[in-house]
Amino acid sequence: MAQFQAYNKLLISQNEEILNYKVGEYTLGYVIHCQYPSYRGTYLSCIESMNVYVDGEEIPEEKIYFNLNGKQFLLKQFQDLYKEYWFILNKAKLLILVDGGLKQGSRHNIEIKMSHKIPYTGYFGSYLVLAGDDKKTLEVKGEVNTL
Amino acid sequence: MTRQIELCLTLYALSAEYTTGRFTLEDCLKKAHEMGYTGIEMVASQMIPEYPHPSGEWMDTFILLMEKYKLTPVCYSAYIDMGTHSDRDLNENEIIQSTIDDMCYAKYMGFQLVRTQHAISPKIFKNMKPYAEKIGIKLAIEMHHPHNPEVPEWKEYLKIMKDSEGWLGVVPDFSIFAEHPHKLNIIQAVEDYGCRREKVDEIIKKHGSYIKKEMLLAGDYTEAEKKFIEDVYSTYGKAHFEWLDMVLPYTMYIHGKFWYLGEDEIDTTIPCDKLLPIIKKSGFTGFMASEYEGHHYNDKLDSCEQLQRWINMSNRILEKC
């Protein structure tokens, strides 16, 4: 309760909406932009879990490729990424694999549930672990050919 | 220094504007200058894109910005991110490495001190003294709620500071003197967590009358209201002004924490009207930061308006005492 909670709405970025990811003539999936919900950045190793829901359906984690700092990770790899810093102004791109992407102009309910540890909070032994949850309705507005 | 206590802006106070892209780093510095601040604090992990290792190019640009807006780089705020690894805490060598790094970067950019955190451990803190002296930069631990000078570890820290010939010190944060819930905390409890307004008022009244927490928890409250009770009792309490006397001899910089000031420019959460005269009378010379932290509760408020109210309040109190 209380501290940090006003930042949660940063997690799903509204500005970029949803972009299909097209490779040649094939659309591999679509991209959602995410910002770390706090006043400062963090190491990806501090993200304890991340679940993504689109129109109420959970996306299997193997279908989510997390792009940051010019690199790409699977969510399962976060625990080892103690040197990978998620700067507060750098938006991560979540590529979600779905054959053909999403229909241009369609709107979708996106929800991300994220559990993240605040690594400097062990005042009396235990760390603060926060729920950084956000929900937004985004529109499919265009496509990209690179990530 | 033109005054005994100079006001400094921690750029962290502008987090709501900065994280949403409304202000860039340069906008924050320009605003600090326009508001009359002469010094700034930077939270490194917030402002440096290449964190934890800023490039020479980034640091050179930062130095030029300091000159452009006539600002003194006062405090480089570093962290001891003990929980960085998913399976263990940082070890001694890692803490030493990051602390020396931070001191070097801060020195390069011209900062007066590095703010570190309590998790550095007394042993490592003490061992940093020769580095501080040789590099020529002070190292200070922030004393933040829920810590205070009576926590055993802090007794040790204060002793180390006393013996450090002025190289090691403390940054007291006014959160340790927070007495009553602020308006944003109350709005959040009602609007975001569904607490009943009349129950929130009742809880605050009882807390202010020193009714025991256990008695409140046994009352007719919802789960959300009980969480609010826990939050209030763990965050706010009668200010121990004697704590200030215990830390002021080793104080290198001050975090003037606040969450909300109304149009009357009076802080009803932190008793600044009592704290600032004690600080002034102690002979403390240096920077005191406006540390607005309402952005953790509400991103709609105008941080600059809040800061201006705090500047006015501080000047009013300091001029009178």
Short mmCIF file of C-alpha atoms in Angstrom, two decimals:
data_model
loop_
_atom_site.label_atom_id
_atom_site.label_comp_id
_atom_site.label_asym_id
_atom_site.label_seq_id
_atom_site.Cartn_x
_atom_site.Cartn_y
_atom_site.Cartn_z
CA MET A 1 0.00 0.00 0.00
CA ALA A 2 0.92 3.60 -0.33
CA GLN A 3 4.35 4.27 -1.77
CA PHE A 4 5.16 3.67 -5.46
CA GLN A 5 1.59 2.90 -6.51
CA ALA A 6 0.99 6.02 -8.62
CA TYR A 7 3.70 4.79 -11.00
CA ASN A 8 1.90 1.63 -12.06
CA LYS A 9 0.08 3.37 -14.88
CA LEU A 10 3.44 3.86 -16.62
CA LEU A 11 3.79 0.11 -17.23
CA ILE A 12 1.72 -0.20 -20.41
CA SER A 13 2.57 2.66 -22.73
CA GLN A 14 -0.44 4.23 -24.42
CA ASN A 15 1.48 6.46 -26.83
CA GLU A 16 2.76 3.74 -29.14
CA GLU A 17 -0.50 1.73 -29.08
CA ILE A 18 -0.06 -1.74 -30.71
CA LEU A 19 2.14 -2.29 -33.74
CA ASN A 20 2.20 -5.42 -35.87
CA TYR A 21 5.67 -6.82 -36.52
CA LYS A 22 6.06 -7.64 -40.18
CA VAL A 23 8.96 -9.65 -41.60
CA GLY A 24 8.81 -9.53 -45.40
CA GLU A 25 5.23 -10.46 -46.23
CA TYR A 26 4.75 -12.35 -43.00
CA THR A 27 3.42 -10.82 -39.76
CA LEU A 28 5.11 -12.65 -36.90
CA GLY A 29 3.18 -10.96 -34.10
CA TYR A 30 2.63 -7.59 -32.47
CA VAL A 31 4.48 -5.22 -30.19
CA ILE A 32 3.46 -3.49 -26.93
CA HIS A 33 5.71 -0.88 -25.27
CA CYS A 34 6.38 -1.04 -21.53
CA GLN A 35 8.00 1.36 -19.07
CA TYR A 36 9.30 0.29 -15.66
CA PRO A 37 6.74 1.59 -13.13
CA SER A 38 8.83 3.56 -10.66
CA TYR A 39 10.80 6.77 -10.26
CA ARG A 40 14.11 5.04 -11.11
CA GLY A 41 15.21 2.10 -13.22
CA THR A 42 15.96 -1.42 -12.11
CA TYR A 43 17.86 -4.56 -12.99
CA LEU A 44 15.80 -7.14 -14.85
CA SER A 45 16.79 -9.67 -12.16
CA CYS A 46 14.49 -7.74 -9.81
CA ILE A 47 11.42 -8.54 -11.93
CA GLU A 48 10.18 -11.64 -10.16
CA SER A 49 7.31 -12.41 -12.52
CA MET A 50 5.46 -10.96 -15.46
CA ASN A 51 2.14 -12.17 -16.88
CA VAL A 52 0.53 -10.68 -19.94
CA TYR A 53 -3.19 -10.94 -20.75
CA VAL A 54 -4.76 -9.84 -24.03
CA ASP A 55 -8.55 -9.65 -24.15
CA GLY A 56 -8.68 -11.73 -20.98
CA GLU A 57 -6.49 -14.57 -22.29
CA GLU A 58 -3.07 -15.14 -20.75
CA ILE A 59 -0.27 -15.20 -23.32
CA PRO A 60 1.99 -18.25 -22.81
CA GLU A 61 5.39 -17.01 -21.66
CA GLU A 62 7.23 -18.70 -24.52
CA LYS A 63 5.27 -16.49 -26.91
CA ILE A 64 6.63 -13.28 -25.33
CA TYR A 65 10.01 -11.87 -26.40
CA PHE A 66 11.18 -8.97 -24.23
CA ASN A 67 13.38 -6.45 -26.11
CA LEU A 68 15.56 -4.00 -24.21
CA ASN A 69 19.00 -2.39 -24.63
CA GLY A 70 19.30 -3.84 -28.13
CA LYS A 71 18.91 -7.37 -26.77
CA GLN A 72 16.10 -9.85 -26.50
CA PHE A 73 15.13 -12.01 -23.54
CA LEU A 74 12.64 -14.66 -22.55
CA LEU A 75 10.80 -13.86 -19.33
CA LYS A 76 12.32 -16.96 -17.69
CA GLN A 77 15.78 -15.45 -18.18
CA PHE A 78 15.09 -12.37 -16.03
CA GLN A 79 16.39 -14.00 -12.86
CA ASP A 80 19.92 -14.15 -14.33
CA LEU A 81 19.99 -10.60 -15.73
CA TYR A 82 21.59 -8.72 -12.84
CA LYS A 83 23.68 -6.59 -15.20
CA GLU A 84 20.81 -5.63 -17.50
CA TYR A 85 19.47 -2.26 -16.43
CA TRP A 86 15.97 -1.13 -17.38
CA PHE A 87 16.42 2.66 -17.47
CA ILE A 88 13.28 4.49 -16.48
CA LEU A 89 12.89 6.31 -19.80
CA ASN A 90 13.72 3.30 -22.00
CA LYS A 91 10.59 1.52 -23.08
CA ALA A 92 10.90 -2.22 -23.48
CA LYS A 93 9.19 -3.74 -26.49
CA LEU A 94 7.20 -6.87 -25.83
CA LEU A 95 6.91 -8.89 -29.01
CA ILE A 96 3.98 -11.25 -28.75
CA LEU A 97 4.02 -14.05 -31.29
CA VAL A 98 0.74 -14.63 -33.03
CA ASP A 99 0.46 -15.72 -36.62
CA GLY A 100 -0.72 -12.76 -38.72
CA GLY A 101 -0.62 -10.27 -35.85
CA LEU A 102 -3.77 -8.34 -34.91
CA LYS A 103 -6.26 -6.63 -37.24
CA GLN A 104 -5.36 -3.01 -37.98
CA GLY A 105 -7.71 -0.61 -36.20
CA SER A 106 -8.98 -3.22 -33.75
CA ARG A 107 -8.90 -2.43 -30.01
CA HIS A 108 -7.67 -4.80 -27.33
CA ASN A 109 -7.66 -4.98 -23.57
CA ILE A 110 -4.08 -5.37 -22.43
CA GLU A 111 -3.24 -6.31 -18.86
CA ILE A 112 0.18 -6.89 -17.34
CA LYS A 113 0.71 -8.24 -13.85
CA MET A 114 4.25 -7.77 -12.66
CA SER A 115 5.84 -8.60 -9.35
CA HIS A 116 9.04 -6.67 -8.72
CA LYS A 117 11.48 -6.39 -5.85
CA ILE A 118 12.77 -2.99 -4.72
CA PRO A 119 16.41 -3.99 -4.21
CA TYR A 120 17.42 -1.36 -1.67
CA THR A 121 14.54 -1.77 0.79
CA GLY A 122 15.89 -4.38 3.16
CA TYR A 123 15.72 -2.05 6.17
CA PHE A 124 15.09 -4.78 8.68
CA GLY A 125 15.88 -7.85 6.61
CA SER A 126 13.12 -8.23 4.02
CA TYR A 127 12.70 -6.56 0.66
CA LEU A 128 9.62 -4.75 -0.50
CA VAL A 129 8.02 -6.71 -3.35
CA LEU A 130 5.42 -4.71 -5.26
CA ALA A 131 2.62 -5.58 -7.62
CA GLY A 132 3.14 -3.38 -10.65
CA ASP A 133 -0.15 -4.09 -12.39
CA ASP A 134 -1.63 -2.09 -15.24
CA LYS A 135 -4.56 -2.41 -17.65
CA LYS A 136 -5.19 -0.41 -20.78
CA THR A 137 -7.16 -0.61 -24.00
CA LEU A 138 -4.86 -0.12 -26.98
CA GLU A 139 -5.52 0.13 -30.71
CA VAL A 140 -3.56 -1.61 -33.45
CA LYS A 141 -2.08 1.41 -35.21
CA GLY A 142 0.43 0.46 -37.86
CA GLU A 143 3.34 -1.90 -38.20
CA VAL A 144 7.10 -2.11 -37.80
CA ASN A 145 9.75 -4.07 -39.68
CA THR A 146 12.43 -3.88 -37.00
CA LEU A 147 12.37 -3.99 -33.21
CA MET B 1 27.22 30.08 -0.03
CA THR B 2 25.35 33.27 0.56
CA ARG B 3 23.24 31.96 3.43
CA GLN B 4 23.84 29.59 6.29
CA ILE B 5 21.24 27.16 4.95
CA GLU B 6 21.01 27.11 1.16
CA LEU B 7 18.06 25.49 -0.62
CA CYS B 8 18.81 22.68 -3.04
CA LEU B 9 16.47 20.83 -5.36
CA THR B 10 16.64 17.09 -5.57
CA LEU B 11 15.58 16.37 -9.14
CA TYR B 12 13.75 13.37 -7.69
CA ALA B 13 11.08 15.88 -6.65
CA LEU B 14 10.22 16.23 -10.34
CA SER B 15 9.81 12.47 -10.88
CA ALA B 16 6.20 12.74 -12.09
CA GLU B 17 7.17 15.22 -14.81
CA TYR B 18 10.36 13.37 -15.72
CA THR B 19 9.08 9.79 -15.91
CA THR B 20 6.12 10.79 -18.09
CA GLY B 21 8.36 12.73 -20.47
CA ARG B 22 6.87 16.13 -19.64
CA PHE B 23 10.33 17.30 -18.41
CA THR B 24 13.72 16.23 -19.71
CA LEU B 25 16.78 16.33 -17.44
CA GLU B 26 17.58 19.75 -18.88
CA ASP B 27 14.01 20.95 -18.22
CA CYS B 28 14.42 19.90 -14.57
CA LEU B 29 17.67 21.88 -14.27
CA LYS B 30 16.17 24.92 -15.99
CA LYS B 31 13.23 24.78 -13.60
CA ALA B 32 15.57 24.49 -10.59
CA HIS B 33 17.40 27.62 -11.73
CA GLU B 34 14.17 29.52 -12.42
CA MET B 35 12.84 28.68 -8.97
CA GLY B 36 15.93 30.15 -7.37
CA TYR B 37 17.68 26.99 -6.28
CA THR B 38 21.46 27.19 -6.31
CA GLY B 39 22.21 23.50 -5.96
CA ILE B 40 20.82 20.17 -7.13
CA GLU B 41 20.84 16.53 -6.13
CA MET B 42 20.71 13.83 -8.78
CA VAL B 43 19.49 10.29 -8.21
CA ALA B 44 21.96 8.54 -10.48
CA SER B 45 19.76 5.52 -11.15
CA GLN B 46 16.99 7.84 -12.31
CA MET B 47 18.83 10.22 -14.60
CA ILE B 48 21.77 8.32 -16.12
CA PRO B 49 20.77 6.26 -19.18
CA GLU B 50 23.94 4.15 -18.95
CA TYR B 51 23.52 3.56 -15.22
CA PRO B 52 25.38 2.30 -13.22
CA HIS B 53 28.31 3.42 -15.40
CA PRO B 54 27.83 6.87 -16.96
CA SER B 55 29.99 7.50 -20.04
CA GLY B 56 32.50 10.34 -20.14
CA GLU B 57 30.41 11.97 -22.84
CA TRP B 58 27.27 11.94 -20.67
CA MET B 59 29.16 13.34 -17.68
CA ASP B 60 30.73 16.11 -19.78
CA THR B 61 27.28 17.13 -21.03
CA PHE B 62 26.02 17.15 -17.44
CA ILE B 63 28.89 19.43 -16.37
CA LEU B 64 28.01 21.87 -19.17
CA LEU B 65 24.37 21.89 -18.06
CA MET B 66 25.44 22.74 -14.51
CA GLU B 67 27.38 25.71 -15.86
CA LYS B 68 24.56 26.77 -18.18
CA TYR B 69 22.02 26.96 -15.34
CA LYS B 70 24.49 28.17 -12.68
CA LEU B 71 23.86 25.20 -10.41
CA THR B 72 26.14 23.54 -7.87
CA PRO B 73 26.11 19.74 -8.10
CA VAL B 74 25.59 19.00 -4.42
CA CYS B 75 24.62 15.38 -3.94
CA TYR B 76 25.06 12.31 -6.14
CA SER B 77 22.54 9.84 -4.78
CA ALA B 78 23.79 6.29 -4.95
CA TYR B 79 22.12 3.07 -3.90
CA ILE B 80 23.17 -0.11 -2.21
CA ASP B 81 20.95 -2.38 -4.27
CA MET B 82 21.45 -5.35 -1.96
CA GLY B 83 18.70 -7.35 -3.62
CA THR B 84 20.01 -7.06 -7.19
CA HIS B 85 20.60 -10.79 -7.49
CA SER B 86 17.60 -13.09 -7.43
CA ASP B 87 19.27 -15.69 -5.24
CA ARG B 88 21.54 -13.79 -2.82
CA ASP B 89 22.43 -10.38 -1.40
CA LEU B 90 25.34 -8.34 -2.71
CA ASN B 91 28.65 -9.41 -1.24
CA GLU B 92 31.25 -7.16 0.32
CA ASN B 93 33.39 -6.78 -2.80
CA GLU B 94 30.39 -5.82 -4.89
CA ILE B 95 29.34 -3.13 -2.40
CA ILE B 96 32.86 -1.74 -2.27
CA GLN B 97 33.12 -1.74 -6.06
CA SER B 98 29.86 0.13 -6.60
CA THR B 99 30.65 2.65 -3.84
CA ILE B 100 34.11 3.47 -5.22
CA ASP B 101 32.61 3.76 -8.71
CA ASP B 102 29.94 6.17 -7.49
CA MET B 103 32.52 8.30 -5.67
CA CYS B 104 34.64 8.53 -8.83
CA TYR B 105 31.73 9.52 -11.08
CA ALA B 106 30.46 12.03 -8.54
CA LYS B 107 33.93 13.59 -8.21
CA TYR B 108 34.30 13.85 -12.00
CA MET B 109 30.98 15.70 -12.25
CA GLY B 110 31.92 18.03 -9.40
CA PHE B 111 29.50 16.84 -6.72
CA GLN B 112 30.22 17.67 -3.09
CA LEU B 113 29.09 14.34 -1.69
CA VAL B 114 27.78 10.88 -2.43
CA ARG B 115 24.62 9.82 -0.64
CA THR B 116 24.78 6.12 0.11
CA GLN B 117 22.50 3.86 2.11
CA HIS B 118 22.46 2.05 5.45
CA ALA B 119 23.05 -1.36 3.84
CA ILE B 120 26.67 -0.41 3.12
CA SER B 121 27.49 -1.94 6.58
CA PRO B 122 29.60 -0.25 9.27
CA LYS B 123 32.71 -2.20 8.26
CA ILE B 124 32.67 -1.11 4.61
CA PHE B 125 31.60 2.43 5.48
CA LYS B 126 34.59 2.82 7.78
CA ASN B 127 36.91 1.38 5.11
CA MET B 128 35.70 3.98 2.60
CA LYS B 129 37.21 6.85 4.59
CA PRO B 130 40.69 6.69 2.95
CA TYR B 131 39.03 6.59 -0.49
CA ALA B 132 36.86 9.58 0.38
CA GLU B 133 39.90 11.50 1.54
CA LYS B 134 42.12 10.60 -1.41
CA ILE B 135 39.43 11.09 -4.07
CA GLY B 136 38.29 14.22 -2.27
CA ILE B 137 34.59 13.54 -1.93
CA LYS B 138 32.42 13.10 1.15
CA LEU B 139 30.35 9.98 1.70
CA ALA B 140 27.13 10.18 3.69
CA ILE B 141 24.48 7.64 4.62
CA GLU B 142 20.87 8.70 4.37
CA MET B 143 18.89 8.20 7.56
CA HIS B 144 15.40 7.47 6.32
CA HIS B 145 12.27 6.14 7.97
CA PRO B 146 11.98 3.48 9.45
CA HIS B 147 15.53 4.03 10.69
CA ASN B 148 16.53 6.55 13.35
CA PRO B 149 19.60 7.26 15.51
CA GLU B 150 18.50 4.73 18.11
CA VAL B 151 18.68 1.76 15.75
CA PRO B 152 21.78 -0.19 16.97
CA GLU B 153 23.48 -0.15 13.58
CA TRP B 154 23.13 3.63 13.50
CA LYS B 155 24.84 4.07 16.84
CA GLU B 156 27.81 2.37 15.23
CA TYR B 157 27.56 4.56 12.13
CA LEU B 158 27.47 7.77 14.17
CA LYS B 159 30.61 6.70 16.00
CA ILE B 160 32.40 6.01 12.68
CA MET B 161 31.32 9.43 11.40
CA LYS B 162 32.61 11.09 14.55
CA ASP B 163 36.06 9.56 13.98
CA SER B 164 36.21 10.26 10.23
CA GLU B 165 37.70 13.78 10.26
CA GLY B 166 34.73 15.08 8.35
CA TRP B 167 34.82 12.66 5.39
CA LEU B 168 31.94 10.41 6.46
CA GLY B 169 28.55 11.70 7.54
CA VAL B 170 24.78 11.49 7.48
CA VAL B 171 21.91 12.85 5.40
CA PRO B 172 18.89 12.99 7.71
CA ASP B 173 15.61 12.65 5.85
CA PHE B 174 12.59 14.37 7.37
CA SER B 175 10.58 11.16 6.90
CA ILE B 176 11.90 10.16 10.34
CA PHE B 177 9.89 13.04 11.83
CA ALA B 178 6.58 12.42 10.02
CA GLU B 179 3.77 12.82 12.54
CA HIS B 180 0.44 12.65 10.72
CA PRO B 181 -0.87 11.23 7.41
CA HIS B 182 -0.82 13.71 4.56
CA LYS B 183 -3.69 14.57 2.27
CA LEU B 184 -2.48 12.38 -0.63
CA ASN B 185 -2.24 9.34 1.65
CA ILE B 186 -5.85 9.93 2.71
CA ILE B 187 -7.12 10.42 -0.86
CA GLN B 188 -5.35 7.23 -1.95
CA ALA B 189 -6.85 5.22 0.92
CA VAL B 190 -10.36 6.32 -0.04
CA GLU B 191 -10.20 6.47 -3.83
CA ASP B 192 -7.75 3.69 -4.68
CA TYR B 193 -8.22 1.26 -1.81
CA GLY B 194 -11.90 1.75 -1.02
CA CYS B 195 -11.57 2.80 2.62
CA ARG B 196 -14.61 4.67 3.98
CA ARG B 197 -13.83 8.35 4.41
CA GLU B 198 -15.42 8.56 7.87
CA LYS B 199 -13.38 5.54 9.00
CA VAL B 200 -10.18 7.07 7.63
CA ASP B 201 -10.89 10.27 9.57
CA GLU B 202 -11.64 8.21 12.68
CA ILE B 203 -8.38 6.26 12.35
CA ILE B 204 -6.36 9.45 11.95
CA LYS B 205 -8.06 11.04 14.95
CA LYS B 206 -7.39 7.99 17.14
CA HIS B 207 -3.79 7.73 15.94
CA GLY B 208 -3.33 11.41 16.78
CA SER B 209 -4.69 10.74 20.29
CA TYR B 210 -2.13 7.95 20.78
CA ILE B 211 -4.75 5.18 20.96
CA LYS B 212 -2.93 1.85 20.65
CA LYS B 213 -2.89 0.21 17.20
CA GLU B 214 -4.15 -3.11 18.60
CA MET B 215 -7.27 -1.39 19.93
CA LEU B 216 -8.01 0.05 16.51
CA LEU B 217 -7.38 -3.24 14.71
CA ALA B 218 -10.00 -4.89 16.95
CA GLY B 219 -12.59 -2.35 15.77
CA ASP B 220 -15.15 -2.44 12.97
CA TYR B 221 -12.91 -1.97 9.94
CA THR B 222 -12.62 -3.57 6.51
CA GLU B 223 -9.41 -5.28 5.40
CA ALA B 224 -8.40 -2.19 3.42
CA GLU B 225 -9.00 0.00 6.46
CA LYS B 226 -6.91 -2.34 8.61
CA LYS B 227 -4.09 -2.04 6.08
CA PHE B 228 -4.46 1.71 6.33
CA ILE B 229 -4.17 1.43 10.14
CA GLU B 230 -0.94 -0.58 9.75
CA ASP B 231 0.37 1.94 7.24
CA VAL B 232 -0.42 4.93 9.47
CA TYR B 233 1.06 3.42 12.61
CA SER B 234 4.25 2.29 10.89
CA THR B 235 4.84 5.57 9.06
CA TYR B 236 3.76 8.34 11.42
CA GLY B 237 4.32 9.09 15.08
CA LYS B 238 5.32 11.75 17.53
CA ALA B 239 8.49 13.47 16.30
CA HIS B 240 11.60 12.88 18.38
CA PHE B 241 13.35 16.21 18.07
CA GLU B 242 16.26 14.90 20.11
CA TRP B 243 17.14 12.67 17.14
CA LEU B 244 18.11 15.83 15.28
CA ASP B 245 20.57 16.77 18.02
CA MET B 246 22.10 13.30 17.70
CA VAL B 247 22.74 13.57 13.96
CA LEU B 248 23.38 17.27 13.34
CA PRO B 249 27.10 17.17 14.30
CA TYR B 250 27.68 14.75 11.38
CA THR B 251 25.10 16.12 8.96
CA MET B 252 26.47 16.97 5.51
CA TYR B 253 23.21 17.64 3.73
CA ILE B 254 19.50 17.46 4.58
CA HIS B 255 16.53 15.89 2.84
CA GLY B 256 13.59 18.20 3.44
CA LYS B 257 11.05 15.51 2.66
CA PHE B 258 7.40 16.47 2.15
CA TRP B 259 4.34 15.00 0.48
CA TYR B 260 1.79 17.77 0.28
CA LEU B 261 1.40 21.40 1.24
CA GLY B 262 -1.91 23.23 0.89
CA GLU B 263 -2.41 26.85 -0.12
CA ASP B 264 -1.64 27.92 3.46
CA GLU B 265 1.94 26.67 2.92
CA ILE B 266 2.01 24.78 6.21
CA ASP B 267 3.25 21.19 6.46
CA THR B 268 0.78 19.33 8.68
CA THR B 269 2.75 16.06 8.38
CA ILE B 270 6.32 17.10 9.17
CA PRO B 271 6.84 19.71 11.90
CA CYS B 272 9.18 21.96 9.91
CA ASP B 273 8.26 24.91 12.12
CA LYS B 274 10.13 23.12 14.92
CA LEU B 275 12.82 21.29 12.91
CA LEU B 276 14.22 24.22 10.95
CA PRO B 277 14.92 26.46 13.98
CA ILE B 278 16.78 23.55 15.64
CA ILE B 279 18.87 23.08 12.50
CA LYS B 280 19.64 26.78 12.21
CA LYS B 281 20.56 27.16 15.87
CA SER B 282 22.90 24.15 15.63
CA GLY B 283 25.10 26.15 13.29
CA PHE B 284 24.66 23.69 10.42
CA THR B 285 26.02 25.22 7.23
CA GLY B 286 25.16 23.73 3.87
CA PHE B 287 22.39 22.66 1.56
CA MET B 288 18.93 21.49 2.50
CA ALA B 289 16.94 19.84 -0.28
CA SER B 290 13.29 20.23 -1.10
CA GLU B 291 12.34 16.59 -1.45
CA TYR B 292 8.77 16.52 -2.71
CA GLU B 293 7.54 12.91 -2.71
CA GLY B 294 3.83 13.26 -3.42
CA HIS B 295 4.47 11.65 -6.81
CA HIS B 296 4.37 8.23 -5.18
CA TYR B 297 0.70 8.83 -4.43
CA ASN B 298 -0.56 11.13 -7.15
CA ASP B 299 0.92 12.12 -10.50
CA LYS B 300 -1.64 14.83 -11.25
CA LEU B 301 -0.37 17.48 -8.85
CA ASP B 302 1.91 20.23 -10.11
CA SER B 303 5.23 19.41 -8.43
CA CYS B 304 6.57 22.91 -9.08
CA GLU B 305 3.63 24.46 -7.25
CA GLN B 306 4.31 22.12 -4.31
CA LEU B 307 8.00 23.04 -4.37
CA GLN B 308 7.24 26.76 -4.44
CA ARG B 309 5.00 26.37 -1.40
CA TRP B 310 7.77 24.52 0.42
CA ILE B 311 10.35 27.20 -0.49
CA ASN B 312 8.01 29.89 0.82
CA MET B 313 7.39 27.94 4.02
CA SER B 314 11.09 27.29 4.64
CA ASN B 315 12.10 30.89 3.98
CA ARG B 316 9.33 32.12 6.27
CA ILE B 317 10.47 29.83 9.12
CA LEU B 318 14.20 30.44 8.62
CA GLU B 319 13.80 34.21 8.48
CA LYS B 320 11.92 34.25 11.77
CA CYS B 321 14.33 32.16 13.81
#
